[in-house]
mmCIF file of C-alpha atoms and ligand atoms in Angstrom:
data_model
loop_
_atom_site.group_PDB
_atom_site.id
_atom_site.type_symbol
_atom_site.label_atom_id
_atom_site.label_comp_id
_atom_site.label_asym_id
_atom_site.label_seq_id
_atom_site.Cartn_x
_atom_site.Cartn_y
_atom_site.Cartn_z
ATOM 1 C CA UNK I 1 -10.636 -4.454 -13.722
ATOM 2 C CA UNK I 2 -10.831 -7.261 -11.209
ATOM 3 C CA UNK I 3 -9.480 -6.085 -7.880
ATOM 4 C CA UNK I 4 -8.361 -8.984 -5.705
ATOM 5 C CA UNK I 5 -5.971 -7.019 -3.497
ATOM 6 C CA UNK I 6 -8.396 -5.993 -0.766
ATOM 7 C CA UNK I 7 -5.969 -6.779 2.068
ATOM 8 C CA UNK I 8 -3.820 -3.930 0.723
ATOM 9 C CA UNK I 9 -6.747 -1.538 0.547
ATOM 10 C CA UNK I 10 -10.429 -1.418 -0.377
ATOM 11 C CA UNK I 11 -12.627 0.707 -2.600
ATOM 12 C CA UNK I 12 -14.383 3.478 -0.740
ATOM 13 C CA UNK I 13 -18.113 2.762 -0.236
ATOM 14 C CA UNK I 14 -20.527 5.100 -2.025
ATOM 15 C CA UNK I 15 -22.277 6.112 1.203
ATOM 16 C CA UNK I 16 -18.904 6.865 2.767
ATOM 17 C CA UNK I 17 -18.029 9.118 -0.163
ATOM 18 C CA UNK I 18 -21.372 10.907 0.153
ATOM 19 C CA UNK I 19 -20.883 11.488 3.888
ATOM 20 C CA UNK I 20 -17.456 12.976 3.175
ATOM 21 C CA UNK I 21 -18.784 15.240 0.430
ATOM 22 C CA UNK I 22 -21.333 16.654 2.869
ATOM 23 C CA UNK I 23 -18.479 17.366 5.281
ATOM 24 C CA UNK I 24 -16.398 19.169 2.702
ATOM 25 C CA UNK I 25 -19.403 21.245 1.598
ATOM 26 C CA UNK I 26 -20.962 22.115 4.944
ATOM 27 C CA UNK I 27 -18.715 21.139 7.880
ATOM 28 C CA UNK I 28 -15.402 22.540 6.701
ATOM 29 C CA UNK I 29 -14.856 24.818 9.712
ATOM 30 C CA UNK I 30 -11.908 24.033 11.956
ATOM 31 C CA UNK I 31 -13.375 21.682 14.563
ATOM 32 C CA UNK I 32 -11.321 23.426 17.270
ATOM 33 C CA UNK I 33 -12.962 26.798 16.575
ATOM 34 C CA UNK I 34 -15.469 27.903 19.178
ATOM 35 C CA UNK I 35 -17.921 29.480 16.739
ATOM 36 C CA UNK I 36 -21.060 27.541 15.818
ATOM 37 C CA UNK I 37 -19.580 26.233 12.544
ATOM 38 C CA UNK I 38 -16.616 24.807 14.460
ATOM 39 C CA UNK I 39 -18.868 23.273 17.084
ATOM 40 C CA UNK I 40 -20.983 21.637 14.370
ATOM 41 C CA UNK I 41 -17.843 20.110 12.815
ATOM 42 C CA UNK I 42 -16.778 18.817 16.235
ATOM 43 C CA UNK I 43 -20.251 17.355 16.765
ATOM 44 C CA UNK I 44 -20.015 15.142 13.681
ATOM 45 C CA UNK I 45 -16.471 14.136 14.615
ATOM 46 C CA UNK I 46 -17.721 13.018 18.023
ATOM 47 C CA UNK I 47 -20.549 11.057 16.376
ATOM 48 C CA UNK I 48 -17.936 9.104 14.389
ATOM 49 C CA UNK I 49 -15.803 8.597 17.475
ATOM 50 C CA UNK I 50 -18.844 7.108 19.230
ATOM 51 C CA UNK I 51 -19.583 4.857 16.248
ATOM 52 C CA UNK I 52 -16.033 3.451 16.322
ATOM 53 C CA UNK I 53 -16.061 3.135 20.124
ATOM 54 C CA UNK I 54 -19.343 1.236 19.922
ATOM 55 C CA UNK I 55 -17.813 -1.181 17.409
ATOM 56 C CA UNK I 56 -15.052 -1.961 19.923
ATOM 57 C CA UNK I 57 -17.310 -1.788 23.008
ATOM 58 C CA UNK I 58 -15.164 0.895 24.594
ATOM 59 C CA UNK I 59 -15.700 4.489 25.643
ATOM 60 C CA UNK I 60 -15.423 7.282 22.997
ATOM 61 C CA UNK I 61 -12.813 8.942 25.252
ATOM 62 C CA UNK I 62 -10.561 5.970 24.557
ATOM 63 C CA UNK I 63 -10.498 6.518 20.758
ATOM 64 C CA UNK I 64 -7.790 8.829 19.349
ATOM 65 C CA UNK I 65 -7.751 9.586 15.638
ATOM 66 C CA UNK I 66 -4.467 9.175 13.765
ATOM 67 C CA UNK I 67 -3.386 9.147 10.120
ATOM 68 C CA UNK I 68 -3.621 5.340 9.922
ATOM 69 C CA UNK I 69 -2.337 2.021 11.161
ATOM 70 C CA UNK I 70 1.334 2.914 10.720
ATOM 71 C CA UNK I 71 1.033 5.969 12.926
ATOM 72 C CA UNK I 72 -0.999 4.154 15.582
ATOM 73 C CA UNK I 73 1.603 1.385 15.756
ATOM 74 C CA UNK I 74 4.514 3.856 15.871
ATOM 75 C CA UNK I 75 2.790 5.884 18.579
ATOM 76 C CA UNK I 76 2.481 2.971 20.990
ATOM 77 C CA UNK I 77 6.045 1.804 20.479
ATOM 78 C CA UNK I 78 7.718 5.201 20.566
ATOM 79 C CA UNK I 79 5.747 6.290 23.631
ATOM 80 C CA UNK I 80 7.714 3.715 25.636
ATOM 81 C CA UNK I 81 10.732 6.033 25.567
ATOM 82 C CA UNK I 82 8.944 8.697 27.608
ATOM 83 C CA UNK I 83 7.631 6.143 30.083
ATOM 84 C CA UNK I 84 11.237 5.816 31.267
ATOM 85 C CA UNK I 85 10.479 2.420 32.743
ATOM 86 C CA UNK I 86 13.269 0.183 34.029
ATOM 87 C CA UNK I 87 11.701 -2.616 32.013
ATOM 88 C CA UNK I 88 13.241 -2.662 28.554
ATOM 89 C CA UNK I 89 11.993 -5.905 27.051
ATOM 90 C CA UNK I 90 9.303 -6.130 24.359
ATOM 91 C CA UNK I 91 7.670 -9.313 23.125
ATOM 92 C CA UNK I 92 6.498 -9.574 19.514
ATOM 93 C CA UNK I 93 6.560 -11.984 16.549
ATOM 94 C CA UNK I 94 8.443 -11.987 13.260
ATOM 95 C CA UNK I 95 5.188 -11.935 11.268
ATOM 96 C CA UNK I 96 4.157 -8.444 12.398
ATOM 97 C CA UNK I 97 3.630 -5.627 9.895
ATOM 98 C CA UNK I 98 6.738 -3.484 9.132
ATOM 99 C CA UNK I 99 5.087 -0.585 10.980
ATOM 100 C CA UNK I 100 5.676 -2.641 14.139
ATOM 101 C CA UNK I 101 8.970 -4.344 13.307
ATOM 102 C CA UNK I 102 10.790 -1.244 12.053
ATOM 103 C CA UNK I 103 10.030 1.017 15.066
ATOM 104 C CA UNK I 104 10.977 -1.901 17.325
ATOM 105 C CA UNK I 105 14.339 -2.224 15.566
ATOM 106 C CA UNK I 106 14.766 1.527 15.961
ATOM 107 C CA UNK I 107 14.096 1.283 19.714
ATOM 108 C CA UNK I 108 16.538 -1.593 19.980
ATOM 109 C CA UNK I 109 19.257 0.289 18.128
ATOM 110 C CA UNK I 110 18.857 3.711 19.707
ATOM 111 C CA UNK I 111 17.462 3.063 23.183
ATOM 112 C CA UNK I 112 18.821 -0.371 24.119
ATOM 113 C CA UNK I 113 15.503 -2.174 24.233
ATOM 114 C CA UNK I 114 15.562 -5.947 23.918
ATOM 115 C CA UNK I 115 13.133 -7.385 21.396
ATOM 116 C CA UNK I 116 12.069 -10.974 22.032
ATOM 117 C CA UNK I 117 10.285 -12.906 19.276
ATOM 118 C CA UNK I 118 7.706 -15.561 20.069
ATOM 119 C CA UNK I 119 7.683 -18.649 17.840
ATOM 120 C CA UNK I 120 5.036 -18.879 15.143
ATOM 121 C CA UNK I 121 3.511 -22.237 14.217
ATOM 122 C CA UNK I 122 2.954 -23.500 10.642
ATOM 123 C CA UNK I 123 -0.645 -22.320 10.955
ATOM 124 C CA UNK I 124 0.587 -18.728 11.335
ATOM 125 C CA UNK I 125 -0.672 -18.657 14.916
ATOM 126 C CA UNK I 126 1.823 -17.981 17.708
ATOM 127 C CA UNK I 127 3.009 -20.877 19.851
ATOM 128 C CA UNK I 128 1.142 -20.130 23.076
ATOM 129 C CA UNK I 129 3.405 -22.375 25.106
ATOM 130 C CA UNK I 130 6.483 -20.507 23.898
ATOM 131 C CA UNK I 131 4.657 -17.214 24.545
ATOM 132 C CA UNK I 132 3.894 -18.164 28.146
ATOM 133 C CA UNK I 133 7.441 -19.378 28.678
ATOM 134 C CA UNK I 134 8.988 -16.186 27.342
ATOM 135 C CA UNK I 135 6.719 -13.478 28.795
ATOM 136 C CA UNK I 136 7.318 -12.442 32.383
ATOM 137 C CA UNK I 137 7.161 -9.345 34.586
ATOM 138 C CA UNK I 138 10.419 -7.990 33.137
ATOM 139 C CA UNK I 139 8.666 -6.987 29.865
ATOM 140 C CA UNK I 140 7.166 -3.536 29.372
ATOM 141 C CA UNK I 141 5.115 -4.330 26.244
ATOM 142 C CA UNK I 142 3.758 -7.217 24.243
ATOM 143 C CA UNK I 143 2.682 -6.341 20.718
ATOM 144 C CA UNK I 144 1.058 -9.066 18.603
ATOM 145 C CA UNK I 145 -1.211 -8.502 15.628
ATOM 146 C CA UNK I 146 -4.806 -9.747 15.606
ATOM 147 C CA UNK I 147 -4.906 -10.929 11.964
ATOM 148 C CA UNK I 148 -1.905 -11.262 9.673
ATOM 149 C CA UNK I 149 -2.004 -9.257 6.438
ATOM 150 C CA UNK I 150 -0.400 -11.946 4.240
ATOM 151 C CA UNK I 151 -1.924 -15.176 5.491
ATOM 152 C CA UNK I 152 -4.954 -14.044 7.512
ATOM 153 C CA UNK I 153 -3.974 -16.083 10.577
ATOM 154 C CA UNK I 154 -5.851 -15.067 13.720
ATOM 155 C CA UNK I 155 -4.023 -14.694 17.030
ATOM 156 C CA UNK I 156 -5.877 -15.519 20.256
ATOM 157 C CA UNK I 157 -5.729 -11.926 21.508
ATOM 158 C CA UNK I 158 -8.129 -12.662 24.348
ATOM 159 C CA UNK I 159 -5.848 -15.282 25.872
ATOM 160 C CA UNK I 160 -2.720 -13.224 25.098
ATOM 161 C CA UNK I 161 -4.260 -10.168 26.784
ATOM 162 C CA UNK I 162 -5.234 -12.124 29.892
ATOM 163 C CA UNK I 163 -1.731 -13.525 30.275
ATOM 164 C CA UNK I 164 -0.187 -10.065 29.786
ATOM 165 C CA UNK I 165 -2.441 -8.728 32.526
ATOM 166 C CA UNK I 166 -1.368 -11.533 34.824
ATOM 167 C CA UNK I 167 2.269 -10.570 34.227
ATOM 168 C CA UNK I 168 1.584 -6.839 34.458
ATOM 169 C CA UNK I 169 2.747 -6.239 30.869
ATOM 170 C CA UNK I 170 1.048 -3.718 28.547
ATOM 171 C CA UNK I 171 -0.637 -5.387 25.569
ATOM 172 C CA UNK I 172 -1.006 -3.808 22.133
ATOM 173 C CA UNK I 173 -2.611 -5.427 19.125
ATOM 174 C CA UNK I 174 -2.506 -4.275 15.514
ATOM 175 C CA UNK I 175 -6.075 -4.911 14.378
ATOM 176 C CA UNK I 176 -5.844 -3.219 10.964
ATOM 177 C CA UNK I 177 -6.756 -6.469 9.202
ATOM 178 C CA UNK I 178 -9.432 -7.588 11.638
ATOM 179 C CA UNK I 179 -11.405 -4.458 12.498
ATOM 180 C CA UNK I 180 -15.032 -4.990 11.379
ATOM 181 C CA UNK I 181 -14.149 -8.450 10.087
ATOM 182 C CA UNK I 182 -13.940 -10.119 13.502
ATOM 183 C CA UNK I 183 -15.792 -8.858 16.552
ATOM 184 C CA UNK I 184 -13.599 -7.204 19.190
ATOM 185 C CA UNK I 185 -15.318 -6.725 22.522
ATOM 186 C CA UNK I 186 -13.187 -4.667 24.880
ATOM 187 C CA UNK I 187 -15.506 -5.203 27.826
ATOM 188 C CA UNK I 188 -14.295 -8.801 27.763
ATOM 189 C CA UNK I 189 -10.785 -8.535 26.336
ATOM 190 C CA UNK I 190 -8.013 -7.058 28.462
ATOM 191 C CA UNK I 191 -6.192 -4.995 25.819
ATOM 192 C CA UNK I 192 -4.382 -1.703 26.455
ATOM 193 C CA UNK I 193 -3.883 -0.431 22.887
ATOM 194 C CA UNK I 194 -5.466 -1.292 19.521
ATOM 195 C CA UNK I 195 -4.448 0.097 16.123
ATOM 196 C CA UNK I 196 -7.135 0.307 13.429
ATOM 197 C CA UNK I 197 -7.484 2.072 10.101
ATOM 198 C CA UNK I 198 -10.205 3.069 7.711
ATOM 199 C CA UNK I 199 -8.970 2.153 4.226
ATOM 200 C CA UNK I 200 -9.212 -1.600 4.895
ATOM 201 C CA UNK I 201 -12.958 -1.288 5.549
ATOM 202 C CA UNK I 202 -14.090 0.737 2.523
ATOM 203 C CA UNK I 203 -13.349 4.046 4.218
ATOM 204 C CA UNK I 204 -10.960 6.800 3.112
ATOM 205 C CA UNK I 205 -7.177 6.488 3.191
ATOM 206 C CA UNK I 206 -5.035 8.508 5.608
ATOM 207 C CA UNK I 207 -7.215 8.069 8.666
ATOM 208 C CA UNK I 208 -7.047 5.569 11.501
ATOM 209 C CA UNK I 209 -7.321 5.413 15.244
ATOM 210 C CA UNK I 210 -5.596 4.192 18.343
ATOM 211 C CA UNK I 211 -7.651 2.796 21.191
ATOM 212 C CA UNK I 212 -5.927 3.720 24.448
ATOM 213 C CA UNK I 213 -7.445 2.120 27.513
ATOM 214 C CA UNK I 214 -8.451 4.686 30.135
ATOM 215 C CA UNK I 215 -6.433 2.560 32.571
ATOM 216 C CA UNK I 216 -3.121 3.423 30.899
ATOM 217 C CA UNK I 217 -1.209 6.594 30.155
ATOM 218 C CA UNK I 218 0.637 7.393 26.929
ATOM 219 C CA UNK I 219 2.749 10.377 25.926
ATOM 220 C CA UNK I 220 1.606 12.789 23.185
ATOM 221 C CA UNK I 221 2.545 11.821 19.643
ATOM 222 C CA UNK I 222 2.237 15.290 18.112
ATOM 223 C CA UNK I 223 2.766 18.360 20.262
ATOM 224 C CA UNK I 224 0.972 21.556 19.294
ATOM 225 C CA UNK I 225 -2.509 22.993 19.584
ATOM 226 C CA UNK I 226 -3.758 20.320 21.974
ATOM 227 C CA UNK I 227 -6.277 18.409 19.859
ATOM 228 C CA UNK I 228 -7.239 14.846 20.823
ATOM 229 C CA UNK I 229 -6.990 15.610 24.554
ATOM 230 C CA UNK I 230 -3.510 17.030 24.044
ATOM 231 C CA UNK I 231 -2.142 13.743 22.739
ATOM 232 C CA UNK I 232 -2.209 14.321 18.989
ATOM 233 C CA UNK I 233 -2.223 17.927 17.886
ATOM 234 C CA UNK I 234 -3.189 18.982 14.360
ATOM 235 C CA UNK I 235 -6.357 20.333 12.777
ATOM 236 C CA UNK I 236 -8.897 17.530 12.797
ATOM 237 C CA UNK I 237 -9.434 15.646 9.527
ATOM 238 C CA UNK I 238 -13.214 16.053 9.689
ATOM 239 C CA UNK I 239 -14.101 14.409 6.357
ATOM 240 C CA UNK I 240 -11.696 11.523 6.943
ATOM 241 C CA UNK I 241 -13.045 10.907 10.433
ATOM 242 C CA UNK I 242 -16.657 11.092 9.261
ATOM 243 C CA UNK I 243 -15.858 8.690 6.405
ATOM 244 C CA UNK I 244 -14.195 6.300 8.853
ATOM 245 C CA UNK I 245 -17.237 6.458 11.142
ATOM 246 C CA UNK I 246 -19.612 5.860 8.225
ATOM 247 C CA UNK I 247 -17.552 2.908 6.946
ATOM 248 C CA UNK I 248 -17.689 1.397 10.442
ATOM 249 C CA UNK I 249 -21.431 1.946 10.704
ATOM 250 C CA UNK I 250 -22.059 0.293 7.310
ATOM 251 C CA UNK I 251 -20.375 -2.922 8.462
ATOM 252 C CA UNK I 252 -21.659 -3.051 12.016
ATOM 253 C CA UNK I 253 -24.067 -5.958 11.524
ATOM 254 C CA UNK I 254 -21.201 -8.095 10.128
ATOM 255 C CA UNK I 255 -23.463 -9.374 7.305
ATOM 256 C CA UNK I 256 -20.579 -8.941 4.828
ATOM 257 C CA UNK I 257 -18.584 -11.700 6.529
ATOM 258 C CA UNK I 258 -21.069 -14.365 5.355
ATOM 259 C CA UNK I 259 -20.732 -13.315 1.700
ATOM 260 C CA UNK I 260 -16.930 -13.231 1.980
ATOM 261 C CA UNK I 261 -16.771 -16.670 3.617
ATOM 262 C CA UNK I 262 -18.993 -18.220 0.946
ATOM 263 C CA UNK I 263 -17.009 -16.671 -1.908
ATOM 264 C CA UNK I 264 -13.725 -17.715 -0.350
ATOM 265 C CA UNK I 265 -14.920 -21.284 0.169
ATOM 266 C CA UNK I 266 -16.095 -21.446 -3.452
ATOM 267 C CA UNK I 267 -12.835 -19.991 -4.797
ATOM 268 C CA UNK I 268 -10.755 -22.401 -2.748
ATOM 269 C CA UNK I 269 -12.625 -25.454 -4.005
ATOM 270 C CA UNK I 270 -12.498 -24.216 -7.626
ATOM 271 C CA UNK I 271 -8.738 -23.679 -7.344
ATOM 272 C CA UNK I 272 -8.163 -27.138 -5.947
ATOM 273 C CA UNK I 273 -10.494 -28.770 -8.502
ATOM 274 C CA UNK I 274 -9.151 -26.968 -11.552
ATOM 275 C CA UNK I 275 -5.427 -26.968 -10.775
ATOM 276 C CA UNK I 276 -3.634 -30.133 -9.656
ATOM 277 C CA UNK I 277 -0.612 -28.113 -8.657
ATOM 278 C CA UNK I 278 -2.359 -25.500 -6.564
ATOM 279 C CA UNK I 279 -1.518 -25.417 -2.861
ATOM 280 C CA UNK I 280 -3.284 -23.217 -0.321
ATOM 281 C CA UNK I 281 -0.578 -21.857 2.000
ATOM 282 C CA UNK I 282 -3.050 -20.708 4.652
ATOM 283 C CA UNK I 283 -5.538 -23.534 4.857
ATOM 284 C CA UNK I 284 -5.840 -23.605 8.650
ATOM 285 C CA UNK I 285 -8.871 -23.204 10.896
ATOM 286 C CA UNK I 286 -7.694 -19.978 12.520
ATOM 287 C CA UNK I 287 -7.675 -17.942 9.312
ATOM 288 C CA UNK I 288 -9.818 -15.026 8.153
ATOM 289 C CA UNK I 289 -11.425 -16.115 4.847
ATOM 290 C CA UNK I 290 -10.893 -12.848 2.946
ATOM 291 C CA UNK I 291 -7.206 -13.727 2.397
ATOM 292 C CA UNK I 292 -6.139 -16.705 0.291
ATOM 293 C CA UNK I 293 -2.420 -17.286 -0.030
ATOM 294 C CA UNK I 294 -1.750 -19.777 -2.813
ATOM 295 C CA UNK I 295 1.049 -21.197 -4.899
ATOM 296 C CA UNK I 296 1.467 -23.244 -8.068
ATOM 297 C CA UNK I 297 4.344 -25.682 -8.336
ATOM 298 C CA UNK I 298 7.199 -24.406 -10.531
ATOM 299 C CA UNK I 299 5.502 -21.107 -11.388
ATOM 300 C CA UNK I 300 6.935 -17.922 -9.963
ATOM 301 C CA UNK I 301 4.444 -15.748 -8.125
ATOM 302 C CA UNK I 302 5.833 -12.645 -9.804
ATOM 303 C CA UNK I 303 5.206 -14.177 -13.260
ATOM 304 C CA UNK I 304 1.591 -14.837 -12.327
ATOM 305 C CA UNK I 305 1.312 -11.390 -10.795
ATOM 306 C CA UNK I 306 2.477 -9.584 -13.963
ATOM 307 C CA UNK I 307 0.488 -11.771 -16.366
ATOM 308 C CA UNK I 308 -2.678 -11.275 -14.299
ATOM 309 C CA UNK I 309 -1.878 -7.572 -14.150
ATOM 310 C CA UNK I 310 -1.789 -7.496 -17.964
ATOM 311 C CA UNK I 311 -5.330 -8.911 -17.956
ATOM 312 C CA UNK I 312 -6.483 -6.193 -15.538
ATOM 313 C CA UNK I 313 -6.586 -8.582 -12.583
ATOM 314 C CA UNK I 314 -4.829 -7.331 -9.475
ATOM 315 C CA UNK I 315 -3.422 -9.613 -6.778
ATOM 316 C CA UNK I 316 -0.288 -9.358 -4.648
ATOM 317 C CA UNK I 317 2.912 -11.377 -4.450
ATOM 318 C CA UNK I 318 3.113 -10.973 -0.668
ATOM 319 C CA UNK I 319 2.376 -7.819 1.264
ATOM 320 C CA UNK I 320 1.709 -4.629 -0.693
ATOM 321 C CA UNK I 321 4.704 -2.985 0.948
ATOM 322 C CA UNK I 322 7.210 -5.530 -0.256
ATOM 323 C CA UNK I 323 5.714 -6.842 -3.501
ATOM 324 C CA UNK I 324 7.776 -4.491 -5.655
ATOM 325 C CA UNK I 325 10.974 -5.646 -3.983
ATOM 326 C CA UNK I 326 10.689 -9.184 -5.315
ATOM 327 C CA UNK I 327 12.148 -10.724 -2.186
ATOM 328 C CA UNK I 328 10.705 -13.794 -0.454
ATOM 329 C CA UNK I 329 8.003 -13.040 2.075
ATOM 330 C CA UNK I 330 9.219 -12.895 5.671
ATOM 331 C CA UNK I 331 5.852 -14.211 6.867
ATOM 332 C CA UNK I 332 5.824 -17.242 4.559
ATOM 333 C CA UNK I 333 9.392 -17.971 5.604
ATOM 334 C CA UNK I 334 8.346 -17.893 9.272
ATOM 335 C CA UNK I 335 5.555 -20.435 8.729
ATOM 336 C CA UNK I 336 8.030 -22.826 7.154
ATOM 337 C CA UNK I 337 7.780 -22.418 3.379
ATOM 338 C CA UNK I 338 10.977 -23.067 1.445
ATOM 339 C CA UNK I 339 12.382 -20.175 -0.587
ATOM 340 C CA UNK I 340 11.107 -21.832 -3.790
ATOM 341 C CA UNK I 341 7.564 -22.211 -2.382
ATOM 342 C CA UNK I 342 7.746 -18.704 -1.023
ATOM 343 C CA UNK I 343 8.590 -17.191 -4.421
ATOM 344 C CA UNK I 344 5.791 -19.219 -6.040
ATOM 345 C CA UNK I 345 3.153 -17.673 -3.784
ATOM 346 C CA UNK I 346 0.550 -15.019 -4.458
ATOM 347 C CA UNK I 347 -2.042 -13.421 -2.188
ATOM 348 C CA UNK I 348 -5.636 -13.127 -3.375
ATOM 349 C CA UNK I 349 -7.787 -11.017 -1.087
ATOM 350 C CA UNK I 350 -11.484 -10.357 -1.480
ATOM 351 C CA UNK I 351 -14.004 -7.987 0.093
ATOM 352 C CA UNK I 352 -17.738 -7.446 0.198
ATOM 353 C CA UNK I 353 -17.328 -5.714 -3.206
ATOM 354 C CA UNK I 354 -16.091 -8.928 -4.844
ATOM 355 C CA UNK I 355 -18.594 -10.887 -6.960
ATOM 356 C CA UNK I 356 -18.485 -14.490 -8.129
ATOM 357 C CA UNK I 357 -18.085 -13.205 -11.700
ATOM 358 C CA UNK I 358 -14.832 -11.480 -10.681
ATOM 359 C CA UNK I 359 -13.538 -14.780 -9.364
ATOM 360 C CA UNK I 360 -14.631 -16.603 -12.539
ATOM 361 C CA UNK I 361 -12.660 -14.077 -14.627
ATOM 362 C CA UNK I 362 -9.662 -14.650 -12.341
ATOM 363 C CA UNK I 363 -9.924 -18.444 -12.609
ATOM 364 C CA UNK I 364 -10.246 -18.346 -16.414
ATOM 365 C CA UNK I 365 -7.244 -16.038 -16.726
ATOM 366 C CA UNK I 366 -5.263 -18.245 -14.377
ATOM 367 C CA UNK I 367 -6.083 -21.308 -16.491
ATOM 368 C CA UNK I 368 -4.959 -19.543 -19.656
ATOM 369 C CA UNK I 369 -1.763 -18.181 -18.090
ATOM 370 C CA UNK I 370 -0.720 -21.471 -16.510
ATOM 371 C CA UNK I 371 -1.349 -23.293 -19.804
ATOM 372 C CA UNK I 372 0.811 -20.713 -21.665
ATOM 373 C CA UNK I 373 3.610 -20.895 -19.109
ATOM 374 C CA UNK I 374 3.604 -24.682 -19.399
ATOM 375 C CA UNK I 375 3.894 -24.665 -23.204
HETATM 376 C C1 LIG S 401 -1.591 -5.403 9.690
HETATM 377 C C2 LIG S 401 -1.363 -4.010 9.207
HETATM 378 N N1 LIG S 401 -0.875 -3.096 10.054
HETATM 379 C C3 LIG S 401 -0.649 -1.834 9.680
HETATM 380 C C4 LIG S 401 -0.903 -1.429 8.396
HETATM 381 C C5 LIG S 401 -0.587 -0.010 8.004
HETATM 382 O O1 LIG S 401 -1.756 0.764 7.944
HETATM 383 P P1 LIG S 401 -1.803 2.160 7.172
HETATM 384 O O2 LIG S 401 -1.728 1.855 5.710
HETATM 385 O O3 LIG S 401 -3.145 2.738 7.557
HETATM 386 O O4 LIG S 401 -0.690 2.983 7.669
HETATM 387 C C6 LIG S 401 -1.424 -2.333 7.476
HETATM 388 C C7 LIG S 401 -1.699 -1.932 6.073
HETATM 389 O O5 LIG S 401 -1.080 -2.346 5.144
HETATM 390 C C8 LIG S 401 -1.651 -3.669 7.889
HETATM 391 O O6 LIG S 401 -2.116 -4.596 7.052
#
């Protein structure tokens, strides 16, 4: 199979799998137990916490393990209710992941919050002028993603964070698509909350984290036995956490980004050379190269998707969450694509596991499919 859907998830790295096997075999004690076996399990959990904290240049005490990006995003948004602040305005964009947009809608409906959407430019980057015009001291939270999952556009989270600080507004960023792909240095970036997950970086599924700045307070997400400093109770997922830490460690020198950039550049030029009708939807400067969003004139993305699928080549029609719904992508709509262009689009996403031969197989299949469709 040729897996070109790495923005949806990635294959677990062999060394990650090995580190998890060791956990299951030897460190299976409940990490909250005070006997030596429990303490040993807690020790390796704390090593992973430190590894992840180091990657973000923050303190290990600011990393809280969760079940993934969705939970981290929900936690930040839902914790606003207990803050009981008089400020009830939240700034976001319409290109956020559903795990941001849906809880926001829920807050709006059930707790009378006002959700304000910042304009997004054709590049997929927010309009900073509009952002600065809209955000003021009456907002309690600004939540804007670091990298978009459908088009890879990169938001200037440094500048956004600094402006939020100026206006005394909490700033959260969903960094599930950028963690270990772009450096995030929290000693220099004023950010209050960051959501990350493991399965986008060749770690296991079902584990993520929320960075909570020591300068801010947040209410517990799960009440119970008091794990994670009383903020998220449940027996610790030792193997998942260790796998997440290992996956982070394996990518810490960022060498993989060079391979991904080169492959992406090559694929883009091959697509444009081979296919007159191919358009790159996300051809801007502020885009992470692992995601290519492309379309072919007069060919439905879903037709390409299913024909590639038949050849054992896996891409996505938009985001993984909505690709089975066969509706136009909300994100592509926001950056100005017509409904026709939107439905013609597919997302091809690569990772450090992708080889040039995979891309050659994809290009050959694409050539064959497009020729067949045209006949
Ligand atoms: C930008 C973004 N945020 C959040 C999520 C949800 O993460 P998880 O699958 O770990 O719940 C994803 C994954 O699809 C994502 O791409």
